[in-house]
Amino acid sequence: MSGSSSSLAEQSASRIADMILEEKRFQEGDKLPNEMELAELLSVSRVTLREAIRILCTRGLVEIRRGRGTYVTSAGIDSASPDIRGLSAVESNAREMMEIRLIIEPSIAYYAALRGTEEEFQRIDEYRIRVEEVIAAGKNRTSAEQDFHNALAAATHNQFAMQLMQVVNKSIYLEVKYHEEGTNLATHSIPDHREIVNFLRRRNPDGARTAMQMHILHAIQSSQERNK
């Protein structure tokens, strides 16, 4: 495996670990999605995903049960080491995370509009719809929101963009967990996401960048209102 492929596998392993350890998307004993679904979710090839799973197996966080699938292990959760957790293990200030997002995500939207395929735009829009459905149902929107932003990063076709998304995913998790109640953050997400997708489909990189910037500024404003 080449250096870049190896790096992508490590990033994918870290992302799956975040889903388990930080976001609690998968619990002890849970079966991970099948290979096709998980590869699409992470926007990586199946070859890269298999290597990521191998890394997590080596570290004890998951185990492959022949003929049944890949499962989260209790031992792995109990003894998870900092190298598995990656950037998400760092106790960063939520405000500082939002500032970093304001630096990187508008540019991600810009390059996604330039380089993304129609298929990728369709996938991004499907995640947008999913976010709206989850909000309408009054459910936790963390996973759906992260999927939307991760799909945007994948559409840049920049191998380092997904690595930066570790910060974004952690920030979204903290927003929803600690700051969403009593704010209009979720309400802002709906028109903000629609605007971003609109500019993507029109292949307007400047518009996409501005729309993403406004989306993050709305999140910062809502967080500030919550902390007053």
GROMACS .gro file of C-alpha atoms in nm:
model
  228
    1MET     CA    1   0.000   0.000   0.000
    2SER     CA    2   0.132   0.343  -0.095
    3GLY     CA    3   0.194   0.616   0.161
    4SER     CA    4  -0.111   0.818   0.059
    5SER     CA    5  -0.336   0.510   0.065
    6SER     CA    6  -0.200   0.413   0.405
    7SER     CA    7  -0.268   0.765   0.533
    8LEU     CA    8  -0.626   0.747   0.403
    9ALA     CA    9  -0.677   0.412   0.576
   10GLU     CA   10  -0.551   0.560   0.904
   11GLN     CA   11  -0.788   0.855   0.863
   12SER     CA   12  -1.076   0.618   0.795
   13ALA     CA   13  -0.986   0.410   1.100
   14SER     CA   14  -0.979   0.724   1.313
   15ARG     CA   15  -1.318   0.831   1.176
   16ILE     CA   16  -1.476   0.496   1.259
   17ALA     CA   17  -1.319   0.510   1.606
   18ASP     CA   18  -1.475   0.855   1.656
   19MET     CA   19  -1.814   0.714   1.563
   20ILE     CA   20  -1.773   0.450   1.832
   21LEU     CA   21  -1.589   0.630   2.111
   22GLU     CA   22  -1.704   0.990   2.083
   23GLU     CA   23  -2.033   1.000   1.897
   24LYS     CA   24  -2.166   0.669   2.036
   25ARG     CA   25  -2.310   0.591   1.694
   26PHE     CA   26  -2.211   0.228   1.750
   27GLN     CA   27  -2.221   0.063   2.093
   28GLU     CA   28  -2.055  -0.243   2.242
   29GLY     CA   29  -2.166  -0.550   2.051
   30ASP     CA   30  -2.311  -0.352   1.759
   31LYS     CA   31  -2.248  -0.469   1.405
   32LEU     CA   32  -2.094  -0.208   1.176
   33PRO     CA   33  -2.270  -0.130   0.846
   34ASN     CA   34  -2.181  -0.358   0.558
   35GLU     CA   35  -1.873  -0.285   0.351
   36MET     CA   36  -2.056  -0.103   0.072
   37GLU     CA   37  -2.251   0.125   0.307
   38LEU     CA   38  -1.953   0.209   0.527
   39ALA     CA   39  -1.723   0.278   0.232
   40GLU     CA   40  -1.982   0.515   0.086
   41LEU     CA   41  -2.033   0.685   0.421
   42LEU     CA   42  -1.660   0.749   0.452
   43SER     CA   43  -1.621   0.825   0.081
   44VAL     CA   44  -1.337   0.576   0.042
   45SER     CA   45  -1.279   0.265  -0.164
   46ARG     CA   46  -1.351  -0.081  -0.026
   47VAL     CA   47  -0.980  -0.156  -0.033
   48THR     CA   48  -0.912   0.144   0.193
   49LEU     CA   49  -1.200   0.049   0.421
   50ARG     CA   50  -1.070  -0.306   0.461
   51GLU     CA   51  -0.733  -0.170   0.563
   52ALA     CA   52  -0.900   0.066   0.812
   53ILE     CA   53  -1.094  -0.224   0.964
   54ARG     CA   54  -0.771  -0.425   0.983
   55ILE     CA   55  -0.610  -0.137   1.176
   56LEU     CA   56  -0.901  -0.125   1.421
   57CYS     CA   57  -0.892  -0.504   1.462
   58THR     CA   58  -0.522  -0.486   1.544
   59ARG     CA   59  -0.597  -0.223   1.808
   60GLY     CA   60  -0.881  -0.430   1.952
   61LEU     CA   61  -1.167  -0.190   1.890
   62VAL     CA   62  -1.357  -0.417   1.651
   63GLU     CA   63  -1.353  -0.785   1.557
   64ILE     CA   64  -1.447  -0.966   1.238
   65ARG     CA   65  -1.679  -1.261   1.288
   66ARG     CA   66  -1.653  -1.485   0.985
   67GLY     CA   67  -1.973  -1.493   0.784
   68ARG     CA   68  -2.145  -1.246   1.019
   69GLY     CA   69  -1.969  -0.912   0.986
   70THR     CA   70  -1.762  -0.667   1.193
   71TYR     CA   71  -1.858  -0.595   1.553
   72VAL     CA   72  -1.757  -0.342   1.821
   73THR     CA   73  -1.575  -0.509   2.111
   74SER     CA   74  -1.623  -0.423   2.477
   75ALA     CA   75  -1.253  -0.471   2.546
   76GLY     CA   76  -1.162  -0.223   2.276
   77ILE     CA   77  -1.390   0.047   2.415
   78ASP     CA   78  -1.260  -0.002   2.769
   79SER     CA   79  -0.894   0.014   2.672
   80ALA     CA   80  -0.905   0.253   2.374
   81SER     CA   81  -0.579   0.438   2.354
   82PRO     CA   82  -0.525   0.802   2.251
   83ASP     CA   83  -0.376   0.706   1.915
   84ILE     CA   84  -0.710   0.553   1.814
   85ARG     CA   85  -0.903   0.859   1.919
   86GLY     CA   86  -0.686   1.092   1.712
   87LEU     CA   87  -0.777   1.460   1.720
   88SER     CA   88  -1.113   1.389   1.881
   89ALA     CA   89  -0.936   1.292   2.206
   90VAL     CA   90  -0.806   1.644   2.249
   91GLU     CA   91  -1.019   1.847   2.489
   92SER     CA   92  -1.040   2.148   2.264
   93ASN     CA   93  -1.243   2.456   2.331
   94ALA     CA   94  -1.565   2.446   2.127
   95ARG     CA   95  -1.526   2.810   2.027
   96GLU     CA   96  -1.178   2.746   1.892
   97MET     CA   97  -1.308   2.450   1.694
   98MET     CA   98  -1.568   2.676   1.535
   99GLU     CA   99  -1.296   2.923   1.442
  100ILE     CA  100  -1.101   2.646   1.270
  101ARG     CA  101  -1.415   2.543   1.084
  102LEU     CA  102  -1.456   2.901   0.969
  103ILE     CA  103  -1.105   2.881   0.826
  104ILE     CA  104  -1.130   2.547   0.645
  105GLU     CA  105  -1.492   2.466   0.559
  106PRO     CA  106  -1.573   2.760   0.330
  107SER     CA  107  -1.275   2.655   0.118
  108ILE     CA  108  -1.395   2.296   0.123
  109ALA     CA  109  -1.730   2.413  -0.015
  110TYR     CA  110  -1.546   2.621  -0.276
  111TYR     CA  111  -1.345   2.326  -0.411
  112ALA     CA  112  -1.640   2.089  -0.386
  113ALA     CA  113  -1.833   2.319  -0.620
  114LEU     CA  114  -1.540   2.320  -0.861
  115ARG     CA  115  -1.454   1.950  -0.858
  116GLY     CA  116  -1.753   1.754  -0.734
  117THR     CA  117  -1.937   1.516  -0.965
  118GLU     CA  118  -2.313   1.517  -1.019
  119GLU     CA  119  -2.327   1.187  -0.831
  120GLU     CA  120  -2.148   1.344  -0.534
  121PHE     CA  121  -2.381   1.644  -0.541
  122GLN     CA  122  -2.677   1.404  -0.537
  123ARG     CA  123  -2.531   1.224  -0.234
  124ILE     CA  124  -2.477   1.555  -0.054
  125ASP     CA  125  -2.837   1.652  -0.126
  126GLU     CA  126  -2.959   1.317   0.007
  127TYR     CA  127  -2.774   1.383   0.332
  128ARG     CA  128  -2.928   1.733   0.341
  129ILE     CA  129  -3.274   1.579   0.316
  130ARG     CA  130  -3.183   1.333   0.591
  131VAL     CA  131  -3.083   1.618   0.822
  132GLU     CA  132  -3.420   1.784   0.764
  133GLU     CA  133  -3.606   1.459   0.833
  134VAL     CA  134  -3.418   1.405   1.159
  135ILE     CA  135  -3.482   1.762   1.274
  136ALA     CA  136  -3.852   1.733   1.186
  137ALA     CA  137  -3.873   1.412   1.388
  138GLY     CA  138  -3.707   1.578   1.688
  139LYS     CA  139  -3.420   1.332   1.686
  140ASN     CA  140  -3.048   1.384   1.737
  141ARG     CA  141  -2.905   1.519   1.412
  142THR     CA  142  -2.535   1.461   1.485
  143SER     CA  143  -2.477   1.171   1.247
  144ALA     CA  144  -2.682   1.318   0.963
  145GLU     CA  145  -2.510   1.656   0.993
  146GLN     CA  146  -2.167   1.495   0.997
  147ASP     CA  147  -2.251   1.287   0.691
  148PHE     CA  148  -2.351   1.604   0.503
  149HIS     CA  149  -2.026   1.782   0.583
  150ASN     CA  150  -1.811   1.472   0.520
  151ALA     CA  151  -1.968   1.427   0.177
  152LEU     CA  152  -1.879   1.787   0.096
  153ALA     CA  153  -1.517   1.724   0.191
  154ALA     CA  154  -1.507   1.410  -0.023
  155ALA     CA  155  -1.629   1.612  -0.321
  156THR     CA  156  -1.315   1.828  -0.309
  157HIS     CA  157  -1.111   1.528  -0.429
  158ASN     CA  158  -0.837   1.641  -0.192
  159GLN     CA  159  -0.692   1.356   0.014
  160PHE     CA  160  -0.621   1.583   0.312
  161ALA     CA  161  -0.970   1.729   0.333
  162MET     CA  162  -1.109   1.421   0.509
  163GLN     CA  163  -0.831   1.437   0.768
  164LEU     CA  164  -0.937   1.791   0.855
  165MET     CA  165  -1.293   1.667   0.899
  166GLN     CA  166  -1.200   1.507   1.231
  167VAL     CA  167  -1.216   1.855   1.383
  168VAL     CA  168  -1.542   1.933   1.206
  169ASN     CA  169  -1.707   1.610   1.319
  170LYS     CA  170  -1.603   1.670   1.678
  171SER     CA  171  -1.730   2.027   1.661
  172ILE     CA  172  -2.071   1.915   1.529
  173TYR     CA  173  -2.093   1.654   1.804
  174LEU     CA  174  -2.025   1.918   2.070
  175GLU     CA  175  -2.268   2.166   1.915
  176VAL     CA  176  -2.557   1.925   1.925
  177LYS     CA  177  -2.473   1.780   2.266
  178TYR     CA  178  -2.406   2.099   2.458
  179HIS     CA  179  -2.542   2.395   2.266
  180GLU     CA  180  -2.843   2.302   2.060
  181GLU     CA  181  -3.111   2.302   2.330
  182GLY     CA  182  -3.269   2.644   2.359
  183THR     CA  183  -3.114   2.778   2.036
  184ASN     CA  184  -3.225   2.807   1.675
  185LEU     CA  185  -2.916   2.624   1.549
  186ALA     CA  186  -3.109   2.334   1.396
  187THR     CA  187  -3.356   2.575   1.235
  188HIS     CA  188  -3.070   2.764   1.071
  189SER     CA  189  -2.922   2.441   0.937
  190ILE     CA  190  -3.214   2.375   0.702
  191PRO     CA  191  -3.197   2.692   0.487
  192ASP     CA  192  -2.818   2.703   0.519
  193HIS     CA  193  -2.779   2.352   0.380
  194ARG     CA  194  -3.023   2.421   0.100
  195GLU     CA  195  -2.827   2.729   0.000
  196ILE     CA  196  -2.499   2.537  -0.002
  197VAL     CA  197  -2.643   2.261  -0.220
  198ASN     CA  198  -2.799   2.519  -0.452
  199PHE     CA  199  -2.460   2.678  -0.519
  200LEU     CA  200  -2.295   2.337  -0.561
  201ARG     CA  201  -2.543   2.232  -0.826
  202ARG     CA  202  -2.490   2.563  -1.006
  203ARG     CA  203  -2.114   2.507  -0.979
  204ASN     CA  204  -2.073   2.846  -0.819
  205PRO     CA  205  -1.765   2.811  -0.593
  206ASP     CA  206  -1.779   3.166  -0.456
  207GLY     CA  207  -2.145   3.125  -0.366
  208ALA     CA  208  -2.080   2.789  -0.201
  209ARG     CA  209  -1.795   2.937   0.001
  210THR     CA  210  -2.008   3.228   0.121
  211ALA     CA  211  -2.303   3.001   0.204
  212MET     CA  212  -2.080   2.776   0.414
  213GLN     CA  213  -1.929   3.076   0.589
  214MET     CA  214  -2.276   3.198   0.683
  215HIS     CA  215  -2.371   2.850   0.802
  216ILE     CA  216  -2.079   2.840   1.045
  217LEU     CA  217  -2.138   3.199   1.159
  218HIS     CA  218  -2.497   3.105   1.240
  219ALA     CA  219  -2.366   2.816   1.451
  220ILE     CA  220  -2.127   3.048   1.634
  221GLN     CA  221  -2.405   3.300   1.696
  222SER     CA  222  -2.639   3.034   1.830
  223SER     CA  223  -2.367   2.903   2.060
  224GLN     CA  224  -2.304   3.252   2.194
  225GLU     CA  225  -2.674   3.302   2.258
  226ARG     CA  226  -2.683   2.977   2.449
  227ASN     CA  227  -2.391   3.082   2.669
  228LYS     CA  228  -2.537   3.420   2.767
   0.00000   0.00000   0.00000
